[in-house]
Tab-separated table of C-alpha atoms in Angstrom:
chain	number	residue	atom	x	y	z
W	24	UNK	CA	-116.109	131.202	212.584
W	25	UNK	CA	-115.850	127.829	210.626
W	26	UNK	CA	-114.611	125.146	213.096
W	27	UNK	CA	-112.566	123.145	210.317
W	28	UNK	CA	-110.588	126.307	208.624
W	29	UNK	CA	-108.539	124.971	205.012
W	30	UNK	CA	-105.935	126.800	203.141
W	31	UNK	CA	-105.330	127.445	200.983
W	32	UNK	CA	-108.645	128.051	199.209
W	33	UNK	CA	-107.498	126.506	195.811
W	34	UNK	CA	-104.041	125.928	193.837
W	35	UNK	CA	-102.830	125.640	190.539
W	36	UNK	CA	-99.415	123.221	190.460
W	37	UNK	CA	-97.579	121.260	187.125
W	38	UNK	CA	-98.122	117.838	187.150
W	39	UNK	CA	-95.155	115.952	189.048
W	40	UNK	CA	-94.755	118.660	191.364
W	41	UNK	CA	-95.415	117.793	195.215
W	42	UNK	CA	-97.949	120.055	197.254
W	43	UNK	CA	-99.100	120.451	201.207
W	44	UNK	CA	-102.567	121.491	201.642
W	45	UNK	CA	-103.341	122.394	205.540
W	46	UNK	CA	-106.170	122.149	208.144
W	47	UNK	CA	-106.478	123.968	211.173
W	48	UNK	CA	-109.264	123.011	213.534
W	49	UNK	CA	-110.911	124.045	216.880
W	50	UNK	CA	-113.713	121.170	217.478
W	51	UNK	CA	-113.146	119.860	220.501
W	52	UNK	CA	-113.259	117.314	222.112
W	53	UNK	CA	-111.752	116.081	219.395
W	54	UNK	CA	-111.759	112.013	218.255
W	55	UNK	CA	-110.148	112.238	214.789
W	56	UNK	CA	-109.407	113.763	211.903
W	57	UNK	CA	-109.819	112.601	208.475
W	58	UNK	CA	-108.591	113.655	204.797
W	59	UNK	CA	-111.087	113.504	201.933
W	60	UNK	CA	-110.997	113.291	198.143
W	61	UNK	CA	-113.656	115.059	196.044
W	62	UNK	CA	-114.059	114.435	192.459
W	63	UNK	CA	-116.240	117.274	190.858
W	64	UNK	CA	-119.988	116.149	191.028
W	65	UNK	CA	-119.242	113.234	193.390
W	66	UNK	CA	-119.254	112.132	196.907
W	67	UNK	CA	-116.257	112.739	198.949
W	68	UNK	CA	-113.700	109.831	199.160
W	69	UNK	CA	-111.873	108.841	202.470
W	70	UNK	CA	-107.731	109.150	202.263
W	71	UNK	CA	-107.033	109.058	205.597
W	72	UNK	CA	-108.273	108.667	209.283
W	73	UNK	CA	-106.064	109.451	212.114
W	74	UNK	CA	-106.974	108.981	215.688
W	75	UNK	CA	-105.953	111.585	218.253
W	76	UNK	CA	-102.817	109.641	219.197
W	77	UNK	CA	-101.172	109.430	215.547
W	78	UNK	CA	-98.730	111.637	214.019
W	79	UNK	CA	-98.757	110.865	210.093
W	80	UNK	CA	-100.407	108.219	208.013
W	81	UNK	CA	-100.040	107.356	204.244
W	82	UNK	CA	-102.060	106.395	201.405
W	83	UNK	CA	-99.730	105.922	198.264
W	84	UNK	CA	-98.807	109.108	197.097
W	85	UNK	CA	-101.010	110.848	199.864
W	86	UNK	CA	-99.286	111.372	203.477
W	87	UNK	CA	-101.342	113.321	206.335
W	88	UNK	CA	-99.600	115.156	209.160
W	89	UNK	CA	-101.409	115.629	212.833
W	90	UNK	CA	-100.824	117.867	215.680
W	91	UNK	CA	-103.279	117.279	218.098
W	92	UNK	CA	-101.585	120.087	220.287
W	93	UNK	CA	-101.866	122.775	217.667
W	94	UNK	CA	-104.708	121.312	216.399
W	95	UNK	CA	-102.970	121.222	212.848
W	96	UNK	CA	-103.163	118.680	210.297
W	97	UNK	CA	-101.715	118.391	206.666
W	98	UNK	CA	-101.858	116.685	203.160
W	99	UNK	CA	-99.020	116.041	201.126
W	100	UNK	CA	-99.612	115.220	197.841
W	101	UNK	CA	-96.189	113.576	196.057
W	102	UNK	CA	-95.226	113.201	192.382
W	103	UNK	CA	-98.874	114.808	191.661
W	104	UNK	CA	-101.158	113.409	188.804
W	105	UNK	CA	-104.059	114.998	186.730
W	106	UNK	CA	-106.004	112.716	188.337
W	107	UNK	CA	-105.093	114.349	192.020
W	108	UNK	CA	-107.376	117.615	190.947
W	109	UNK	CA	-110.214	117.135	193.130
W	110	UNK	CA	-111.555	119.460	196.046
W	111	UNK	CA	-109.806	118.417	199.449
W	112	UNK	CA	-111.648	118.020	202.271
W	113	UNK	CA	-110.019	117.702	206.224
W	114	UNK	CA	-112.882	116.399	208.526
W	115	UNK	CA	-112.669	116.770	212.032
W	116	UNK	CA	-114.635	114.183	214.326
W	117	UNK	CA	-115.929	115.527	217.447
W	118	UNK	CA	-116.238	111.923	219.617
W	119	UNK	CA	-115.896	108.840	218.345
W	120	UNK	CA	-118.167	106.514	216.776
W	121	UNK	CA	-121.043	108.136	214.616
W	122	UNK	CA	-121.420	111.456	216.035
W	123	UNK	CA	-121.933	114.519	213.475
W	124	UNK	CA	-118.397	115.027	211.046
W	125	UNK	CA	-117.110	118.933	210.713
W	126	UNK	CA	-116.224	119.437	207.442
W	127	UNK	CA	-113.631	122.341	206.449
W	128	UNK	CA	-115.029	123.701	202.912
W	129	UNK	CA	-111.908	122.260	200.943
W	130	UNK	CA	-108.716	122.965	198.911
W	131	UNK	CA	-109.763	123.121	195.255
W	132	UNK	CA	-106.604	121.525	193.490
W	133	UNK	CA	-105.677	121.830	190.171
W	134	UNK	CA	-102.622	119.732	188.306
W	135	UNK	CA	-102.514	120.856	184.993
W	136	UNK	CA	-99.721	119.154	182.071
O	29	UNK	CA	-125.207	97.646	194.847
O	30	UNK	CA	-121.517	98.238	195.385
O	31	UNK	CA	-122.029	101.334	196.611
O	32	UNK	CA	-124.424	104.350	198.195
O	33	UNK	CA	-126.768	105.431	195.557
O	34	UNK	CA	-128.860	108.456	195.597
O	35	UNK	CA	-131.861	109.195	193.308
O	36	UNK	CA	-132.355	111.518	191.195
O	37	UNK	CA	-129.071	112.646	190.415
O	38	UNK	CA	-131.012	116.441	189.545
O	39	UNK	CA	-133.739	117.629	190.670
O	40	UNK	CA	-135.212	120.742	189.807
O	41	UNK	CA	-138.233	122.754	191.274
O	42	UNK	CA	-140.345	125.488	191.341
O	43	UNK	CA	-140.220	127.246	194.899
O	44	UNK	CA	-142.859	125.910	197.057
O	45	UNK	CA	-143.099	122.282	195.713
O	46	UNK	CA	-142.785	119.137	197.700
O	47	UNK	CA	-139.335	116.923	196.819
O	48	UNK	CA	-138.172	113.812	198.070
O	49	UNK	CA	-134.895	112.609	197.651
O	50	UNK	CA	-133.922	108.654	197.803
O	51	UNK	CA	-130.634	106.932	199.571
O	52	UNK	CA	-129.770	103.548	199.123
O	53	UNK	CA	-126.978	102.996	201.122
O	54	UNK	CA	-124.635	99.818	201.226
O	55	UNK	CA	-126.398	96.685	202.001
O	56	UNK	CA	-125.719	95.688	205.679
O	57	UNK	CA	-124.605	99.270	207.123
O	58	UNK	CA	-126.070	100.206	210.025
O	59	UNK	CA	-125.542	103.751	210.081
O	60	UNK	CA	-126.716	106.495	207.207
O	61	UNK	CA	-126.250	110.370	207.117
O	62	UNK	CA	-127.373	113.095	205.191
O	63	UNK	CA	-125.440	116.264	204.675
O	64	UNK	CA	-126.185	119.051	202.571
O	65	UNK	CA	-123.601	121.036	200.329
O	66	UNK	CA	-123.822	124.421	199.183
O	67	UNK	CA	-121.565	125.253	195.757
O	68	UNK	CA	-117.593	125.963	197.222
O	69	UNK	CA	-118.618	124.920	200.246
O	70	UNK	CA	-117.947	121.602	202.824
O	71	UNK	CA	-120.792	118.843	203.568
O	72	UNK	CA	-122.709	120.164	206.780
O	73	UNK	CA	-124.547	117.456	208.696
O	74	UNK	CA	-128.363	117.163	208.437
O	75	UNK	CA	-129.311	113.997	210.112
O	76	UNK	CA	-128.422	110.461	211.109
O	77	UNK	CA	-129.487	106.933	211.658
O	78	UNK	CA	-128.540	104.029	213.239
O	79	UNK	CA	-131.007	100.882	211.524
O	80	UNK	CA	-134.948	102.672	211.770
O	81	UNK	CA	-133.798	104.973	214.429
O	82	UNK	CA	-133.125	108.618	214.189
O	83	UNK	CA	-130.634	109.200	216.489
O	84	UNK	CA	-129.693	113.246	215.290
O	85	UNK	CA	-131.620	115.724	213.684
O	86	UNK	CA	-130.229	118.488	215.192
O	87	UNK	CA	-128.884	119.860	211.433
O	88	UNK	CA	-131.855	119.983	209.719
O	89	UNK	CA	-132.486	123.644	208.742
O	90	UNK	CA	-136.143	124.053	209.072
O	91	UNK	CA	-139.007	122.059	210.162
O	92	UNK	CA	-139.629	121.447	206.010
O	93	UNK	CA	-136.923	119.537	206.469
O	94	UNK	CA	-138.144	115.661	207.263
O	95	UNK	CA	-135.744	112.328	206.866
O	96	UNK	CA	-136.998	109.127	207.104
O	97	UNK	CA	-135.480	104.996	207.541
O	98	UNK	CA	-138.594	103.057	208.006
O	99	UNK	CA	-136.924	99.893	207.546
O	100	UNK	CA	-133.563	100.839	208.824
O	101	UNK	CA	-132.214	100.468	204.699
O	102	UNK	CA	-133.088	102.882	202.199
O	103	UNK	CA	-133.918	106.742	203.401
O	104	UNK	CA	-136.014	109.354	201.876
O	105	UNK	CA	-134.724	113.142	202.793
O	106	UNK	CA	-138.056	115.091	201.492
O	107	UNK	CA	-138.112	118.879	201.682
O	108	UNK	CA	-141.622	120.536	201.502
O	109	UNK	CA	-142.393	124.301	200.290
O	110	UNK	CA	-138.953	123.857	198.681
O	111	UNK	CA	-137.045	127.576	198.520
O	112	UNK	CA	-134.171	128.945	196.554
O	113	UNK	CA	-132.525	128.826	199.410
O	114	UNK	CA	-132.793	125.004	200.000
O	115	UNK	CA	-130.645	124.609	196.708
O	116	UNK	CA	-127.384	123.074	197.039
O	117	UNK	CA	-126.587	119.242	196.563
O	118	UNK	CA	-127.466	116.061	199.268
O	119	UNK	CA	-125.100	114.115	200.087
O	120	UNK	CA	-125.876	110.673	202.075
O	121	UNK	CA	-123.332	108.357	203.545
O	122	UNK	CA	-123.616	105.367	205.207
O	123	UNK	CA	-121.056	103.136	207.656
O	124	UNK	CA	-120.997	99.941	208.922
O	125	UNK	CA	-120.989	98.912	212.484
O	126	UNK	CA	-117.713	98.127	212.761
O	127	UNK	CA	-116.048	100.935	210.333
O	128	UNK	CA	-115.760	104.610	211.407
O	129	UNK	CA	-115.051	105.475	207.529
O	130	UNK	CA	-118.212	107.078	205.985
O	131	UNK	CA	-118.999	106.049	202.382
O	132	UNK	CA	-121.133	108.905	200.069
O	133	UNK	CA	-123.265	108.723	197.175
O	134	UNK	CA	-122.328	110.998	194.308
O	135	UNK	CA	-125.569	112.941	195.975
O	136	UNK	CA	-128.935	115.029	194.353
O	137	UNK	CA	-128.110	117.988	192.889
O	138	UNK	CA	-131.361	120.412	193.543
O	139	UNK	CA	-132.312	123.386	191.743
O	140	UNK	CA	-135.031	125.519	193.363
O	141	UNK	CA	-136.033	128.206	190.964
C-alpha cells in the first residue's frame, strides 16, 4: 500500500470554478509535507511546504490544509485557470533535511473553457 | 544555467544497451537526487548526493543501476543491459544547503524497446 495515497485520481472542472484535491499519508515519522505542480512533460514545481506544526499555507490562488493528527492534507485551488491543469503531486517528507521524498502518484486536473 | 537541466530530453534503446543520462543541476547546490517516474505514476527516489558523496542508494532498482557526482556538480545516472522495464522518465533535482525545496529538471524520457 502506497504511503502517500491522492484522490481523487483526476478531475474535469470549468474554468473559474474552485476545487480541493486531498492527500492522505502514513510515512512516519513525519517532517513535512509538500504540494507540487506538474506541467505535462516537466519537472514537478514546489507550491507549498508545511512543517509538522502548520495548519494552512498559501500561494496565490493555491491554499494547502494539514492535519498532522489525521495525517490529512489538502489543495484548494480558487478562481481556477487553464493554466492550473497540471498533475498534482502531495509529498510527504519522512525527517527533515535531505532524506528520501514520498511522492503520492498525483491528481490529474483538468480546467477546460 | 537558471535551472536543473537534464540531457537528452529522449532517449530511446534497444533492450540490453548501455545509457547514460546527464544532470546539471543549479550551480552552487549541494544536494542532487534522482527519481524515476513511471507513466500515471509519482517520482520514486533512486539516489542522492550531498557534493561527490553518495549518501543513499537504497532506491536504485537493480545493480544496472549506477549514479555518479565525481566532482560534486554535474551527475551521470547510467543504466546498463537497459530493459523494457527500465522505461519510464528520470527526474533529477537538486537543493541548496540552506533550502529544503527540491528543484527538477524537466527529466529524460527513456524508451526501451
Amino acid at each position: 500500500k502506497n504511503q502517500v495515497e491522492q484522490s481523487p485520481q483526476s478531475l474535469i472542472i470549468l474554468e473559474g470554478k474552485n476545487c480541493t484535491l486531498q492527500c492522505n499519508y502514513t510515512v512516519s515519522p513525519f517532517s513535512n509535507l509538500r504540494w507540487y505542480k506538474q506541467d505535462t512533460g516537466r519537472g514537478p514545481v514546489s507550491l507549498t511546504i508545511m512543517t509538522f506544526s502548520e495548519n494552512t499555507k498559501s500561494n496565490g490562488r493555491y491554499t494547502a490544509t494539514l492535519d498532522a493528527d489525521t495525517k490529512q492534507s489538502s489543495l484548494h485551488i480558487t478562481a481556477s485557470q487553464l493554466s492550473d491543469s497540471a498533475s498534482y503531486i502531495c509529498v510527504v517528507n519522512k525527517l527533515s533535511g535531505n532524506t528520501p521524498l514520498v511522492f503520492g502518484k498525483g491528481t490529474r486536473l483538468s480546467v477546460i473553457a | 544555467g537558471a535551472g536543473v537541466s537534464q540531457s537528452p530530453r529522449y532517449k530511446v534503446a534497444k533492450r540490453g544497451q548501455d545509457v547514460a543520462l546527464r544532470c546539471d543541476p543549479i550551480s552552487g547546490h549541494v544536494s542532487l537526487f534522482w527519481y524515476q517516474q513511471a507513466l500515471g505514476q509519482g517520482p520514486e527516489f533512486l539516489t542522492y548526493f550531498q557534493n561527490e558523496a553518495q549518501l543513499d542508494k537504497s532506491g536504485l532498482p537493480s545493480d544496472r543501476f549506477f549514479a555518479e557526482r565525481p566532482e560534486g556538480s554535474v551527475s551521470t545516472l547510467k543504466i546498463q543491459r537497459t530493459q523494457q522495464e527500465d522505461s519510464a522518465v528520470y527526474l533529477c533535482a537538486s537543493t541548496g544547503q540552506a533550502g529544503n525545496i527540491q528543484y527538477f529538471g524537466a527529466g529524460t524520457r527513456l524508451s526501451v524497446l
